[in-house]
Short mmCIF file of N, CA and C in Angstrom, two decimals:
data_model
loop_
_atom_site.label_atom_id
_atom_site.label_comp_id
_atom_site.label_asym_id
_atom_site.label_seq_id
_atom_site.Cartn_x
_atom_site.Cartn_y
_atom_site.Cartn_z
N MET J 1 0.82 -0.86 -0.38
CA MET J 1 -0.09 -0.09 0.05
C MET J 1 0.56 1.37 -0.03
N LYS J 2 1.91 1.14 1.38
CA LYS J 2 2.83 2.86 0.78
C LYS J 2 3.37 2.76 -0.42
N LYS J 3 3.87 1.62 -1.17
CA LYS J 3 4.46 1.88 -2.54
C LYS J 3 3.58 2.65 -3.40
N LYS J 4 2.42 2.11 -3.71
CA LYS J 4 0.99 2.52 -4.15
C LYS J 4 1.15 4.31 -3.84
N LEU J 5 1.07 4.23 -2.53
CA LEU J 5 0.87 6.11 -2.30
C LEU J 5 2.00 6.84 -2.99
N LYS J 6 3.04 6.45 -2.61
CA LYS J 6 4.26 6.91 -3.56
C LYS J 6 4.29 6.66 -4.73
N TRP J 7 3.85 6.16 -5.69
CA TRP J 7 3.92 6.12 -7.13
C TRP J 7 2.37 7.11 -7.47
N ILE J 8 1.36 7.60 -6.44
CA ILE J 8 0.36 8.17 -6.95
C ILE J 8 1.11 9.68 -6.75
N PHE J 9 1.55 9.75 -5.42
CA PHE J 9 2.20 10.98 -4.97
C PHE J 9 3.13 11.72 -6.03
N ALA J 10 3.93 10.42 -6.72
CA ALA J 10 4.47 10.94 -7.54
C ALA J 10 4.01 11.28 -8.83
N GLY J 11 2.79 11.05 -9.24
CA GLY J 11 2.23 10.96 -10.59
C GLY J 11 1.51 12.43 -10.44
N LEU J 12 1.40 12.98 -8.87
CA LEU J 12 0.51 13.82 -9.21
C LEU J 12 1.73 15.24 -9.31
N VAL J 13 2.85 15.16 -8.21
CA VAL J 13 4.14 16.01 -8.85
C VAL J 13 4.57 16.42 -10.10
N VAL J 14 4.28 15.12 -10.82
CA VAL J 14 4.70 15.32 -12.12
C VAL J 14 3.99 16.28 -12.88
N VAL J 15 2.48 15.84 -12.45
CA VAL J 15 1.18 16.69 -13.12
C VAL J 15 1.14 17.94 -12.66
N PHE J 16 1.40 17.70 -11.56
CA PHE J 16 1.40 19.56 -11.02
C PHE J 16 2.76 20.46 -11.81
N ALA J 17 3.81 19.75 -11.96
CA ALA J 17 5.22 20.33 -12.42
C ALA J 17 4.95 20.70 -14.11
N LEU J 18 4.22 19.43 -14.93
CA LEU J 18 3.50 19.88 -16.09
C LEU J 18 2.50 20.92 -16.31
N LEU J 19 1.72 20.96 -15.76
CA LEU J 19 1.00 22.02 -15.61
C LEU J 19 1.70 23.37 -15.77
N GLN J 20 2.62 23.58 -15.59
CA GLN J 20 3.02 24.79 -14.92
C GLN J 20 3.81 25.49 -16.69
N PHE J 21 4.27 24.19 -17.53
CA PHE J 21 3.86 24.85 -18.84
C PHE J 21 3.01 25.27 -19.68
N THR J 22 1.58 24.89 -18.90
CA THR J 22 0.28 25.82 -19.58
C THR J 22 0.04 27.15 -19.00
N ASN J 23 0.78 27.95 -18.33
CA ASN J 23 0.44 28.52 -17.62
C ASN J 23 -0.60 30.20 -18.88
N PRO J 24 -1.22 30.73 -18.59
CA PRO J 24 -1.89 31.80 -19.84
C PRO J 24 -0.96 33.00 -19.79
N PRO J 25 -1.03 33.68 -20.73
CA PRO J 25 -0.32 35.15 -20.44
C PRO J 25 -0.85 35.87 -19.27
N ARG J 26 -0.32 36.40 -18.71
CA ARG J 26 -0.68 37.82 -18.01
C ARG J 26 0.26 39.20 -19.03
N THR J 27 -0.68 40.03 -19.26
CA THR J 27 -0.27 41.13 -19.93
C THR J 27 -0.91 42.17 -19.53
N ASN J 28 0.26 43.36 -19.41
CA ASN J 28 -0.47 44.54 -19.85
C ASN J 28 -0.44 45.12 -20.48
N LEU J 29 -1.41 45.51 -21.31
CA LEU J 29 -0.89 46.45 -22.62
C LEU J 29 -0.62 48.17 -22.02
N PRO J 30 0.04 48.77 -22.82
CA PRO J 30 0.52 50.24 -22.46
C PRO J 30 -0.93 50.77 -21.90
N VAL J 31 -0.39 51.51 -21.27
CA VAL J 31 -1.82 52.83 -21.03
C VAL J 31 -1.59 53.99 -21.81
N GLU J 32 -2.50 54.20 -22.76
CA GLU J 32 -2.43 55.53 -23.69
C GLU J 32 -2.50 56.66 -22.60
N PRO J 33 -1.38 57.62 -22.99
CA PRO J 33 -1.55 58.64 -22.33
C PRO J 33 -3.32 59.61 -22.71
N GLY J 34 -3.88 59.86 -21.53
CA GLY J 34 -5.30 60.92 -21.82
C GLY J 34 -6.34 59.21 -21.95
N HIS J 35 -6.22 58.27 -22.20
CA HIS J 35 -7.42 57.47 -22.16
C HIS J 35 -7.55 56.37 -20.30
N ASP J 36 -6.85 56.73 -19.76
CA ASP J 36 -7.03 56.18 -18.22
C ASP J 36 -7.97 57.20 -17.68
N LEU J 37 -9.20 56.68 -17.00
CA LEU J 37 -9.94 57.42 -15.94
C LEU J 37 -8.93 58.49 -15.38
N MET J 38 -8.10 58.15 -14.68
CA MET J 38 -7.27 58.76 -13.91
C MET J 38 -6.97 60.41 -14.61
N ALA J 39 -6.64 60.15 -15.85
CA ALA J 39 -6.07 61.15 -16.54
C ALA J 39 -7.45 61.87 -17.35
N THR J 40 -8.57 61.30 -17.53
CA THR J 40 -9.73 62.26 -18.53
C THR J 40 -10.55 63.05 -17.41
N ASN J 41 -10.89 62.07 -16.30
CA ASN J 41 -11.85 62.19 -15.06
C ASN J 41 -11.54 61.99 -14.10
N PRO J 42 -10.50 62.21 -13.38
CA PRO J 42 -10.07 62.16 -12.39
C PRO J 42 -10.82 62.50 -10.98
N PRO J 43 -11.03 61.59 -10.41
CA PRO J 43 -11.60 61.19 -9.43
C PRO J 43 -11.14 62.00 -7.69
N PRO J 44 -11.63 62.22 -7.10
CA PRO J 44 -10.98 62.65 -5.88
C PRO J 44 -9.86 61.38 -5.68
N PRO J 45 -8.74 62.06 -4.64
CA PRO J 45 -8.26 61.31 -4.49
C PRO J 45 -8.40 60.03 -3.46
N GLN J 46 -9.45 60.49 -2.40
CA GLN J 46 -9.85 59.53 -1.77
C GLN J 46 -10.46 58.12 -2.78
N ILE J 47 -10.96 58.69 -3.46
CA ILE J 47 -11.86 57.40 -4.49
C ILE J 47 -10.99 57.35 -5.76
N ALA J 48 -9.88 57.76 -5.73
CA ALA J 48 -8.84 57.16 -6.51
C ALA J 48 -8.28 56.01 -6.12
N ALA J 49 -7.99 56.47 -4.71
CA ALA J 49 -7.36 55.11 -3.85
C ALA J 49 -7.87 54.13 -3.70
N LEU J 50 -9.17 54.54 -3.29
CA LEU J 50 -10.30 53.29 -3.54
C LEU J 50 -10.43 52.49 -4.86
N LEU J 51 -10.37 52.97 -5.50
CA LEU J 51 -10.46 52.46 -7.67
C LEU J 51 -9.28 51.49 -7.52
N HIS J 52 -8.05 52.21 -7.42
CA HIS J 52 -6.99 51.78 -7.38
C HIS J 52 -7.00 50.18 -6.47
N ASN J 53 -7.22 50.23 -5.32
CA ASN J 53 -7.03 49.02 -4.43
C ASN J 53 -8.09 47.90 -4.70
N ALA J 54 -9.44 48.52 -5.17
CA ALA J 54 -10.42 47.37 -4.95
C ALA J 54 -10.95 47.18 -6.52
N CYS J 55 -10.58 47.87 -7.47
CA CYS J 55 -11.02 47.70 -9.13
C CYS J 55 -9.73 47.57 -9.87
N TYR J 56 -8.67 48.46 -9.59
CA TYR J 56 -8.23 48.58 -11.27
C TYR J 56 -7.30 46.73 -11.58
N ASP J 57 -6.93 46.25 -10.27
CA ASP J 57 -6.08 44.85 -10.67
C ASP J 57 -6.85 44.29 -11.92
N CYS J 58 -8.39 43.99 -11.87
CA CYS J 58 -8.97 43.62 -12.94
C CYS J 58 -9.60 44.25 -13.80
N HIS J 59 -9.76 46.06 -13.48
CA HIS J 59 -10.48 46.22 -14.72
C HIS J 59 -9.52 47.52 -15.06
N SER J 60 -8.37 47.02 -15.63
CA SER J 60 -7.39 48.11 -16.16
C SER J 60 -6.44 47.32 -16.92
N ASP J 61 -5.38 48.04 -17.50
CA ASP J 61 -3.97 47.22 -17.95
C ASP J 61 -3.12 47.93 -17.03
N GLU J 62 -3.52 47.92 -15.91
CA GLU J 62 -2.46 47.97 -14.71
C GLU J 62 -2.29 46.89 -13.64
N THR J 63 -2.62 45.69 -14.16
CA THR J 63 -2.32 44.67 -12.92
C THR J 63 -1.53 44.47 -12.67
N ARG J 64 -1.47 44.34 -11.14
CA ARG J 64 -0.87 43.78 -10.51
C ARG J 64 -0.89 42.16 -10.34
N TRP J 65 0.07 41.36 -10.99
CA TRP J 65 0.32 39.88 -10.73
C TRP J 65 0.60 39.15 -9.58
N PRO J 66 -0.02 38.96 -8.85
CA PRO J 66 0.56 38.36 -7.85
C PRO J 66 1.19 36.85 -7.79
N TRP J 67 1.72 36.71 -6.74
CA TRP J 67 2.92 35.29 -7.36
C TRP J 67 1.82 34.30 -7.30
N TYR J 68 0.74 34.12 -6.77
CA TYR J 68 0.01 32.68 -7.60
C TYR J 68 -0.72 33.36 -8.73
N SER J 69 -0.45 34.11 -9.32
CA SER J 69 -0.88 33.68 -10.66
C SER J 69 0.25 33.38 -11.62
N HIS J 70 0.96 33.07 -11.05
CA HIS J 70 2.15 32.16 -11.71
C HIS J 70 2.07 30.83 -11.70
N ILE J 71 1.01 30.06 -10.90
CA ILE J 71 1.17 28.95 -10.55
C ILE J 71 0.17 28.28 -11.09
N ALA J 72 0.07 26.99 -12.25
CA ALA J 72 -1.18 26.95 -12.71
C ALA J 72 -1.72 25.51 -11.20
N PRO J 73 -3.00 25.56 -11.39
CA PRO J 73 -3.96 26.20 -11.96
C PRO J 73 -4.56 27.23 -11.46
N VAL J 74 -4.35 27.80 -10.86
CA VAL J 74 -4.71 29.13 -10.48
C VAL J 74 -4.66 29.86 -11.24
N SER J 75 -3.43 30.23 -12.08
CA SER J 75 -2.92 31.32 -12.93
C SER J 75 -4.30 30.91 -14.12
N TRP J 76 -5.11 30.42 -14.11
CA TRP J 76 -5.85 30.06 -15.24
C TRP J 76 -7.35 30.40 -14.64
N LEU J 77 -7.57 31.03 -13.35
CA LEU J 77 -7.97 31.38 -12.93
C LEU J 77 -8.28 33.18 -12.88
N VAL J 78 -7.14 33.41 -12.58
CA VAL J 78 -6.96 34.72 -12.27
C VAL J 78 -6.89 35.67 -13.77
N ALA J 79 -6.05 34.85 -14.74
CA ALA J 79 -5.79 35.39 -16.02
C ALA J 79 -7.46 35.14 -16.41
N ASP J 80 -7.98 34.48 -16.24
CA ASP J 80 -9.73 34.51 -16.76
C ASP J 80 -10.51 35.31 -15.90
N ASP J 81 -10.19 35.73 -14.92
CA ASP J 81 -10.84 37.04 -13.86
C ASP J 81 -10.49 38.31 -14.53
N VAL J 82 -9.08 38.58 -14.78
CA VAL J 82 -8.84 39.78 -15.42
C VAL J 82 -9.23 39.92 -16.54
N MET J 83 -9.49 38.84 -17.70
CA MET J 83 -9.74 39.26 -19.06
C MET J 83 -11.12 39.71 -19.19
N ARG J 84 -12.05 38.59 -17.81
CA ARG J 84 -13.24 38.75 -18.06
C ARG J 84 -13.80 40.36 -17.38
N GLY J 85 -13.01 40.60 -16.77
CA GLY J 85 -13.07 41.91 -15.79
C GLY J 85 -12.82 43.62 -16.61
N ARG J 86 -11.80 43.24 -17.45
CA ARG J 86 -11.36 43.92 -18.41
C ARG J 86 -12.37 44.39 -19.88
N GLU J 87 -12.59 43.01 -19.64
CA GLU J 87 -13.89 43.28 -21.39
C GLU J 87 -15.16 43.99 -20.71
N ARG J 88 -15.75 43.70 -19.14
CA ARG J 88 -16.58 44.87 -19.03
C ARG J 88 -16.43 45.82 -18.52
N LEU J 89 -15.63 46.35 -18.07
CA LEU J 89 -15.08 47.68 -17.96
C LEU J 89 -13.42 47.72 -17.58
N ASN J 90 -13.12 48.64 -18.44
CA ASN J 90 -11.57 48.87 -18.65
C ASN J 90 -11.07 50.44 -18.27
N PHE J 91 -10.80 50.89 -16.69
CA PHE J 91 -10.68 51.89 -16.42
C PHE J 91 -9.58 52.25 -17.19
N SER J 92 -8.40 51.70 -18.08
CA SER J 92 -7.51 52.34 -18.95
C SER J 92 -8.17 52.66 -20.28
N ASP J 93 -9.45 52.41 -20.79
CA ASP J 93 -9.76 53.01 -21.53
C ASP J 93 -11.26 53.70 -21.51
N TRP J 94 -10.87 54.53 -21.40
CA TRP J 94 -12.12 55.13 -20.71
C TRP J 94 -12.80 56.15 -21.59
N PRO J 95 -13.95 56.22 -22.16
CA PRO J 95 -14.82 56.83 -23.12
C PRO J 95 -14.60 58.31 -22.80
N ARG J 96 -14.00 59.38 -22.87
CA ARG J 96 -13.14 60.29 -22.76
C ARG J 96 -14.28 61.11 -23.97
N ALA J 97 -14.34 60.03 -25.07
CA ALA J 97 -14.55 60.92 -26.43
C ALA J 97 -16.41 60.77 -26.12
N TRP J 98 -16.84 59.64 -25.81
CA TRP J 98 -18.07 59.24 -25.37
C TRP J 98 -18.68 59.16 -24.12
N PRO J 99 -19.75 60.55 -23.94
CA PRO J 99 -20.01 60.73 -22.74
C PRO J 99 -21.00 59.81 -22.11
N GLU J 100 -21.91 59.30 -23.58
CA GLU J 100 -23.10 58.44 -22.95
C GLU J 100 -22.28 57.20 -22.67
N ARG J 101 -21.55 57.06 -23.34
CA ARG J 101 -20.74 55.65 -22.71
C ARG J 101 -19.56 55.54 -21.50
N ALA J 102 -19.63 57.06 -21.31
CA ALA J 102 -18.94 56.91 -19.60
C ALA J 102 -19.90 57.04 -18.76
N VAL J 103 -21.18 57.84 -19.50
CA VAL J 103 -22.49 57.49 -18.07
C VAL J 103 -22.91 56.48 -17.83
N LYS J 104 -23.33 54.77 -19.05
CA LYS J 104 -23.49 53.94 -18.99
C LYS J 104 -22.37 53.47 -17.74
N ARG J 105 -21.30 53.84 -18.30
CA ARG J 105 -20.39 52.63 -17.07
C ARG J 105 -20.25 53.35 -15.60
N LEU J 106 -20.16 54.76 -15.31
CA LEU J 106 -20.51 54.96 -14.13
C LEU J 106 -21.59 54.57 -13.54
N GLU J 107 -22.95 54.47 -14.44
CA GLU J 107 -24.07 53.75 -13.38
C GLU J 107 -24.02 52.46 -13.07
N ARG J 108 -23.01 51.33 -14.26
CA ARG J 108 -23.31 50.09 -13.87
C ARG J 108 -21.81 50.15 -12.68
N ILE J 109 -21.13 50.98 -12.13
CA ILE J 109 -20.18 51.01 -11.03
C ILE J 109 -20.96 51.04 -9.76
N SER J 110 -21.80 52.34 -10.17
CA SER J 110 -22.95 52.01 -9.02
C SER J 110 -23.33 51.43 -8.27
N GLU J 111 -24.02 50.56 -9.77
CA GLU J 111 -24.95 49.17 -9.57
C GLU J 111 -24.57 48.32 -9.05
N GLU J 112 -23.47 48.14 -9.48
CA GLU J 112 -22.59 46.96 -8.70
C GLU J 112 -21.85 47.05 -7.54
N VAL J 113 -21.18 48.15 -7.20
CA VAL J 113 -20.81 48.72 -5.78
C VAL J 113 -22.20 48.63 -4.58
N ASP J 114 -23.13 48.67 -5.31
CA ASP J 114 -24.18 49.32 -4.31
C ASP J 114 -25.00 47.23 -4.23
N ASP J 115 -24.68 46.72 -5.13
CA ASP J 115 -25.70 45.58 -4.64
C ASP J 115 -24.27 44.39 -4.46
N GLU J 116 -23.02 44.92 -4.13
CA GLU J 116 -22.27 44.05 -3.29
C GLU J 116 -21.52 42.59 -4.20
N ASP J 117 -21.99 43.29 -5.51
CA ASP J 117 -21.04 42.20 -6.63
C ASP J 117 -19.88 42.43 -6.77
N MET J 118 -19.44 43.74 -6.45
CA MET J 118 -18.02 44.35 -6.91
C MET J 118 -17.54 44.93 -5.26
N PRO J 119 -15.95 44.40 -5.27
CA PRO J 119 -15.26 43.76 -6.06
C PRO J 119 -16.09 42.40 -5.50
N PRO J 120 -15.43 41.03 -6.30
CA PRO J 120 -16.51 39.87 -5.78
C PRO J 120 -15.88 39.38 -4.47
N ALA J 121 -16.63 38.72 -3.85
CA ALA J 121 -16.45 37.78 -2.84
C ALA J 121 -14.87 37.36 -2.43
N LYS J 122 -14.38 36.71 -3.33
CA LYS J 122 -13.05 36.09 -3.34
C LYS J 122 -12.01 36.89 -3.47
N TYR J 123 -12.07 38.44 -4.46
CA TYR J 123 -11.29 39.02 -4.38
C TYR J 123 -10.53 39.33 -2.84
N PRO J 124 -11.35 40.15 -1.71
CA PRO J 124 -10.41 40.59 -0.60
C PRO J 124 -10.07 39.66 0.00
N LEU J 125 -10.14 38.36 -0.28
CA LEU J 125 -9.67 37.08 0.47
C LEU J 125 -7.81 37.26 0.73
N MET J 126 -7.73 37.67 -0.04
CA MET J 126 -6.20 37.73 -1.46
C MET J 126 -5.59 39.16 -0.81
N HIS J 127 -6.42 40.02 -0.72
CA HIS J 127 -6.36 41.36 -1.31
C HIS J 127 -6.59 42.51 -0.34
N PRO J 128 -6.56 42.03 1.36
CA PRO J 128 -7.42 42.77 2.26
C PRO J 128 -7.04 44.35 1.89
N GLU J 129 -6.30 45.29 1.08
CA GLU J 129 -7.18 46.38 0.76
C GLU J 129 -8.10 46.57 0.31
N ALA J 130 -8.82 45.73 -0.63
CA ALA J 130 -10.04 45.15 -1.26
C ALA J 130 -10.72 45.51 -0.69
N ARG J 131 -10.79 45.00 0.77
CA ARG J 131 -12.27 45.03 1.42
C ARG J 131 -12.70 46.86 1.88
N LEU J 132 -13.94 46.77 1.11
CA LEU J 132 -14.46 47.82 0.98
C LEU J 132 -15.33 48.13 2.42
N THR J 133 -15.38 49.06 3.18
CA THR J 133 -16.31 49.52 4.34
C THR J 133 -17.72 49.74 3.70
N THR J 134 -18.91 50.06 4.73
CA THR J 134 -20.08 50.54 4.23
C THR J 134 -19.93 51.72 3.49
N GLY J 135 -19.26 52.51 4.40
CA GLY J 135 -18.89 53.75 4.30
C GLY J 135 -18.40 54.15 2.73
N GLN J 136 -17.27 53.33 2.65
CA GLN J 136 -16.41 53.55 1.70
C GLN J 136 -17.18 53.00 0.25
N ARG J 137 -17.77 52.08 0.36
CA ARG J 137 -19.16 51.66 -0.98
C ARG J 137 -19.97 52.95 -1.00
N GLN J 138 -20.39 53.62 0.22
CA GLN J 138 -21.43 54.85 -0.20
C GLN J 138 -20.28 55.61 -0.66
N GLN J 139 -18.83 55.73 -0.81
CA GLN J 139 -18.61 57.19 -1.29
C GLN J 139 -18.33 56.74 -2.71
N LEU J 140 -17.91 55.19 -3.44
CA LEU J 140 -18.26 55.31 -4.59
C LEU J 140 -19.53 55.53 -5.41
N ILE J 141 -20.04 55.17 -4.68
CA ILE J 141 -21.72 54.86 -5.33
C ILE J 141 -22.01 56.42 -5.37
N HIS J 142 -21.60 57.22 -4.23
CA HIS J 142 -22.01 58.60 -4.77
C HIS J 142 -21.22 59.47 -5.41
N TRP J 143 -19.84 59.42 -5.63
CA TRP J 143 -19.19 59.85 -6.47
C TRP J 143 -19.31 58.88 -8.10
N ALA J 144 -19.54 58.10 -8.40
CA ALA J 144 -20.29 57.70 -9.34
C ALA J 144 -21.48 58.26 -9.87
N ASP J 145 -22.43 58.23 -9.08
CA ASP J 145 -23.64 58.81 -9.23
C ASP J 145 -23.53 60.23 -9.57
N GLN J 146 -22.63 60.96 -8.88
CA GLN J 146 -22.56 62.54 -8.84
C GLN J 146 -21.91 62.77 -10.69
N GLU J 147 -21.08 61.94 -10.70
CA GLU J 147 -20.27 62.16 -12.39
C GLU J 147 -21.15 61.72 -13.49
N ALA J 148 -22.31 60.88 -13.05
CA ALA J 148 -23.00 60.22 -14.26
C ALA J 148 -24.22 61.85 -14.70
N VAL J 149 -24.32 62.28 -13.58
CA VAL J 149 -25.30 63.67 -13.46
C VAL J 149 -24.27 64.24 -14.21
N GLN J 150 -23.45 64.90 -13.93
CA GLN J 150 -22.39 65.90 -14.48
C GLN J 150 -22.38 65.80 -16.00
N LEU J 151 -22.52 64.60 -16.31
CA LEU J 151 -21.98 64.05 -17.81
C LEU J 151 -23.39 63.85 -18.65
N LYS J 152 -24.20 63.84 -17.77
CA LYS J 152 -25.80 63.18 -18.96
C LYS J 152 -25.96 64.66 -19.69
N PRO J 153 -26.04 65.60 -19.61
CA PRO J 153 -26.14 66.95 -20.55
C PRO J 153 -25.39 66.58 -21.73
N ALA J 154 -24.24 66.29 -21.35
CA ALA J 154 -22.88 66.40 -22.88
C ALA J 154 -23.57 64.97 -23.43
N ALA J 155 -23.96 63.85 -22.78
CA ALA J 155 -24.16 62.72 -23.87
C ALA J 155 -25.58 62.94 -24.50
N THR J 156 -26.49 63.77 -23.62
CA THR J 156 -27.61 64.10 -24.91
C THR J 156 -27.68 64.79 -25.55
N ASN J 157 -27.04 65.89 -25.55
CA ASN J 157 -26.39 66.75 -26.82
C ASN J 157 -25.66 66.12 -27.75
N LYS J 158 -24.97 65.31 -27.83
CA LYS J 158 -24.20 64.66 -28.99
C LYS J 158 -24.91 63.63 -30.00
#
């Protein structure tokens, strides 16, 4: 029985080692000057800090890839989360020239934060700085709602 367990363990180690050759790419595209939210519609410093701590890793081209994002199979999950996050909202590609799109994104941010869908529950487990208090959530919601209201006249005039 001991010999069989040793072989099973050895097989698992080999499979784990081979999985490391299947890691997905972890890329950050260059952020174009004047395209990032912080450059086009800079929020107040406390809001910028909240966005960077709780949102930017998955919703920008400025992802900080943690050590565990280099180890399969976890790397597949992290890369997939970042890819999906960037597809849904990418702060590095803020629609400064299309206020109607910016309004929709701001309204979505407000809704997702209010519903406590963002950040997803698993993210703050490894990123304690992303744990948002009720007050911080309210600050983000208020900021997003306020920005959307300010941009609506420009969105309707286009």
